[in-house]
Amino acid sequence: MKHFLSIRDLERDEVQRLFRLTAELKARQKAREGGVPLAGRSMALIFEKPSLRTRVTFEVGMFQLGGSAVYLAAQEIGFGTRETVPDVARNLSRWVDIVTARVFAHGTVEALARHASVPVINGLSDLEHPCQALADFFTLWERGLDLSRTRLAWVGDGNNVCHSVLLLAALTGTAVTVCTPPGYEPHPAVVDACRALGGRVTLTVEAREAVEGADVIYTDVWISMGQEQERERRQEAFQRYQVNETLLRFAGGQALVMHCLPAHRGEEITDAVLDGPRSVVLDQAENRLHAQKGIILRLLGDG
Ligand code: CP
Ligand code: NVA
């Protein structure tokens, strides 16, 4: 693995290896037994969009591994305007050991990777959020779920997070039913890629049908960053797709609830469900830190 732009950069064996490495890093962190494998190494973090979890977990992760991180707001460095993306990539490669970028267009993170001589990580694009999916599936794995027998229901928008979840599910053998309003399905090329990997993907518009017998219910915002001008149309389209207590009653008694956060409480998910006993959202958020430390170490050849 040279870069981590997509779940497609992972092989099945690599996923299992990352889960084990993440578990080890998490245990070491809990025991405050850090070690400094990345002493003297640094990461550039470029953000075209806001972030809480991604920024903090990458910065803190690098620090805990003995390295450092430099945060670069895209508008401040004129990413793609003051200076071309390839030129930014070439310059950063002379100073830092690894680059993480959160971008609007997936093509931007691909261009960075093409022109950088150091590894590039996708910290969210319009197409994928691979770090999120990896932390999410680690969250299920560490709870002891057999991922090849798990049934996950995605309720809401067939968006970037949905794409990464689908692709990772194809690698772990997890069956996914994606329930979206008509016109908001995941990208057909992503669904085809999952099926080509042997992934079990079902598409439906019926939320109750999707969650019936599900072990995990996952939702995300109806309006992703950059889609603010579609707010009204989306809010109307998604009304019947809220994850609430009524919907949960149609799922298996022990179904876990996932959300990548930030949540729009009262829109795609209710307070009662988000803060309820089945919610694992804070474990997902915490595991971003541990899983990304694993990714960094693997990319830098230290894991
Ligand atoms: N889930 C996630 O990526 O959160 P942030 O947008 O806060 O980074
Ligand atoms: N789908 C959301 C995820 C945020 C972490 C977005 O792209 O805004």
XYZ file of C-alpha atoms and ligand atoms in Angstrom:
319
model
C 0.000 0.000 0.000
C 1.649 3.231 -1.217
C -1.258 5.627 -0.562
C -4.599 5.310 1.237
C -7.065 7.145 -0.996
C -9.753 4.501 -1.121
C -10.738 1.243 0.521
C -9.804 -0.149 -2.911
C -6.153 0.357 -1.871
C -6.576 -2.470 0.677
C -6.421 -6.224 0.202
C -8.369 -8.592 2.471
C -5.186 -9.618 4.344
C -4.212 -5.992 4.856
C -7.581 -5.288 6.533
C -7.014 -8.091 9.057
C -3.451 -6.909 9.635
C -4.683 -3.340 10.232
C -7.320 -4.551 12.706
C -4.659 -6.415 14.723
C -2.231 -3.484 14.583
C -5.004 -1.065 15.631
C -5.905 -3.277 18.599
C -2.244 -3.368 19.649
C -1.853 0.420 19.319
C -5.075 1.001 21.254
C -3.957 -1.289 24.094
C -0.549 0.411 24.225
C -2.137 3.850 24.320
C -4.495 2.807 27.140
C -1.476 1.516 29.071
C 0.406 4.765 28.268
C 3.152 2.716 26.665
C 3.679 4.891 23.655
C 7.061 4.351 22.063
C 8.185 6.845 19.458
C 8.473 4.998 16.129
C 7.959 8.230 14.203
C 10.464 10.437 16.043
C 11.517 13.249 13.723
C 8.794 12.481 11.150
C 5.973 14.809 10.210
C 2.621 14.981 8.467
C 1.024 17.830 6.496
C -2.745 18.002 6.977
C -4.593 19.914 4.228
C -8.273 20.696 4.822
C -10.629 22.138 2.192
C -13.571 21.534 4.576
C -14.107 21.753 8.351
C -13.274 18.886 10.703
C -13.221 17.968 14.379
C -12.490 14.247 14.490
C -10.193 13.898 11.480
C -7.989 16.824 12.384
C -7.653 15.988 16.071
C -7.071 12.273 15.547
C -4.367 12.791 12.921
C -2.599 15.529 14.905
C -2.775 13.648 18.199
C -1.946 10.353 16.469
C 1.266 11.742 14.975
C 2.197 13.260 18.353
C 1.590 9.969 20.191
C 3.852 8.171 17.690
C 6.643 10.660 18.390
C 6.154 12.771 15.250
C 4.426 16.052 14.505
C 1.685 17.437 12.243
C 1.242 20.750 10.432
C -2.338 21.894 9.809
C -2.877 23.757 6.538
C -6.242 25.377 5.819
C -6.612 25.074 2.031
C -7.806 28.655 1.576
C -4.828 29.988 3.532
C -2.243 28.215 1.369
C -4.299 28.875 -1.789
C -4.503 25.154 -2.519
C -5.161 24.935 -6.284
C -5.442 28.730 -6.690
C -2.280 30.411 -5.369
C -0.361 27.298 -6.318
C -1.319 24.205 -8.332
C -2.074 20.956 -6.530
C 0.948 19.215 -8.190
C 3.246 22.042 -7.032
C 1.905 21.819 -3.478
C 2.517 18.053 -3.596
C 6.105 18.460 -4.856
C 6.972 21.072 -2.219
C 5.399 19.220 0.713
C 7.285 16.057 -0.311
C 10.584 17.865 0.396
C 9.601 18.705 3.993
C 7.187 16.135 5.370
C 7.004 12.335 5.370
C 3.284 11.916 4.735
C 0.310 14.048 3.642
C -3.355 13.794 4.627
C -5.941 15.819 2.710
C -9.674 16.463 3.054
C -10.937 17.645 -0.320
C -14.110 18.387 -2.249
C -13.272 16.479 -5.458
C -11.734 13.012 -5.131
C -9.587 13.883 -8.167
C -7.717 16.390 -5.994
C -6.458 13.774 -3.567
C -5.552 11.551 -6.546
C -3.587 14.441 -8.097
C -1.766 14.975 -4.789
C -0.820 11.306 -4.690
C 0.335 11.335 -8.328
C 2.702 14.239 -7.771
C 3.873 13.576 -4.201
C 6.852 11.353 -3.516
C 5.476 10.584 -0.026
C 2.310 8.640 0.947
C -1.027 10.465 0.747
C -4.089 9.665 2.897
C -7.653 10.633 1.952
C -9.201 12.382 4.979
C -12.585 12.526 3.153
C -13.507 13.367 -0.430
C -16.811 13.529 -2.278
C -16.324 9.866 -3.212
C -14.943 8.175 -0.087
C -14.032 8.414 3.589
C -11.780 5.354 3.935
C -10.315 6.186 7.386
C -13.848 6.367 8.748
C -14.893 2.969 7.394
C -11.740 1.320 8.703
C -12.327 2.677 12.229
C -16.007 1.659 11.999
C -15.335 -1.945 11.036
C -12.590 -2.140 13.669
C -15.247 -1.018 16.172
C -17.398 -4.021 15.205
C -14.416 -6.399 15.056
C -13.169 -5.436 18.553
C -16.659 -6.133 19.924
C -16.237 -9.674 18.670
C -18.675 -9.566 15.747
C -17.984 -12.105 13.022
C -17.965 -9.650 10.122
C -18.597 -12.356 7.543
C -21.909 -13.147 9.246
C -22.878 -9.572 10.088
C -25.750 -7.791 8.333
C -25.449 -4.028 8.109
C -28.271 -1.698 7.069
C -27.271 1.695 5.691
C -30.181 4.139 6.025
C -30.034 7.575 4.388
C -27.789 9.038 1.715
C -25.662 6.828 -0.558
C -22.722 9.165 0.059
C -18.941 9.120 0.552
C -19.102 7.281 3.891
C -21.589 4.797 2.434
C -19.175 4.080 -0.455
C -16.267 3.291 1.877
C -18.500 1.183 4.145
C -19.742 -0.789 1.118
C -16.239 -1.391 -0.229
C -14.875 -2.484 3.143
C -17.909 -4.716 3.701
C -17.081 -6.434 0.409
C -13.599 -7.215 1.785
C -14.847 -8.465 5.171
C -17.786 -10.443 3.731
C -20.364 -8.275 5.524
C -23.797 -8.160 3.843
C -25.106 -4.612 3.352
C -28.611 -3.406 2.552
C -28.545 0.217 1.443
C -31.793 2.076 1.887
C -32.037 5.498 0.236
C -34.746 7.634 -1.306
C -34.903 7.192 -5.088
C -32.126 9.197 -6.720
C -29.791 9.089 -3.679
C -28.381 5.580 -4.174
C -24.624 4.943 -3.894
C -22.663 5.450 -7.114
C -23.327 2.496 -9.471
C -19.571 2.102 -10.142
C -18.980 1.597 -6.396
C -21.797 -0.954 -6.161
C -20.392 -2.778 -9.204
C -16.889 -2.757 -7.686
C -18.266 -4.271 -4.458
C -20.088 -6.990 -6.334
C -16.968 -7.723 -8.379
C -15.158 -8.299 -5.060
C -17.883 -10.759 -4.049
C -19.706 -8.230 -1.867
C -23.352 -8.814 -0.978
C -25.181 -5.525 -1.641
C -28.940 -5.021 -1.718
C -30.513 -1.680 -2.644
C -33.970 -0.687 -1.434
C -36.101 2.392 -0.776
C -37.898 0.813 2.222
C -36.217 1.609 5.549
C -38.182 -0.952 7.541
C -37.308 -3.701 5.099
C -33.618 -2.707 5.266
C -33.323 -2.844 9.050
C -35.295 -6.054 9.544
C -32.888 -8.558 11.094
C -29.932 -6.172 10.804
C -27.068 -6.446 13.309
C -25.912 -2.895 12.611
C -27.764 0.214 11.453
C -25.602 3.010 10.055
C -26.709 6.501 9.107
C -25.051 9.779 8.172
C -26.150 13.348 7.508
C -28.608 14.018 4.681
C -26.661 17.094 3.607
C -22.926 16.526 3.323
C -20.347 19.296 3.342
C -20.562 21.107 0.008
C -24.247 20.229 -0.570
C -25.704 23.087 1.484
C -27.474 24.574 -1.551
C -29.497 21.322 -1.843
C -30.752 21.572 1.753
C -34.487 21.974 1.110
C -34.727 19.343 -1.603
C -32.760 16.852 0.463
C -34.643 17.467 3.703
C -37.886 16.734 1.912
C -36.552 13.634 0.131
C -35.130 12.091 3.327
C -38.064 12.685 5.712
C -39.038 8.993 5.858
C -35.441 7.874 6.441
C -34.849 9.027 10.012
C -33.233 6.504 12.365
C -35.551 6.722 15.360
C -36.950 4.374 18.007
C -39.838 3.315 15.787
C -37.446 2.181 13.059
C -35.211 0.423 15.599
C -38.138 -1.745 16.661
C -38.034 -3.369 13.210
C -34.386 -4.372 13.678
C -33.006 -7.261 15.711
C -33.135 -6.695 19.479
C -29.379 -6.190 19.761
C -28.765 -4.088 16.634
C -25.955 -1.575 17.073
C -26.347 1.992 15.812
C -23.500 3.734 14.011
C -22.965 7.291 12.782
C -19.689 8.808 11.603
C -20.543 12.183 13.222
C -21.116 15.096 13.173
C -24.828 14.278 13.585
C -27.689 16.599 12.771
C -29.801 15.653 15.783
C -33.499 15.510 14.946
C -32.823 15.079 11.221
C -31.237 11.757 10.227
C -31.186 10.476 13.836
C -33.022 11.265 17.061
C -31.370 12.122 20.375
C -32.884 9.009 21.961
C -31.158 6.728 19.430
C -27.874 8.624 19.152
C -27.485 8.730 22.938
C -29.185 5.391 23.525
C -27.784 2.032 24.676
C -27.291 0.649 21.143
C -25.227 3.580 19.938
C -21.489 2.993 19.428
C -20.786 6.393 17.875
C -18.205 7.457 20.452
C -16.315 4.182 20.074
C -16.212 4.871 16.336
C -14.902 8.377 16.998
C -12.257 7.119 19.438
C -11.159 4.373 17.074
C -10.392 6.906 14.348
C -7.295 7.724 16.425
C -6.081 4.150 16.820
C -6.944 2.988 13.276
C -5.249 5.981 11.659
C -2.097 5.412 13.700
C -2.094 1.921 12.185
C -2.524 3.288 8.660
C 0.297 5.812 9.143
C 2.666 3.134 10.442
C 1.833 0.775 7.574
C 2.335 3.518 4.971
C 5.638 4.579 6.500
C 6.822 0.985 6.756
C 6.899 0.951 10.542
C 3.878 -1.249 11.316
N -16.350 11.746 11.021
C -15.521 12.754 10.674
O -14.733 12.663 9.737
O -15.619 13.858 11.469
P -14.994 15.294 11.142
O -15.713 15.815 9.923
O -15.260 16.118 12.360
O -13.532 15.142 10.857
N -20.988 12.630 4.599
C -20.444 13.621 5.483
C -19.423 12.994 6.381
C -18.780 13.933 7.369
C -17.719 13.266 8.202
C -19.838 14.759 4.674
O -19.190 14.500 3.666
O -20.036 15.926 5.051
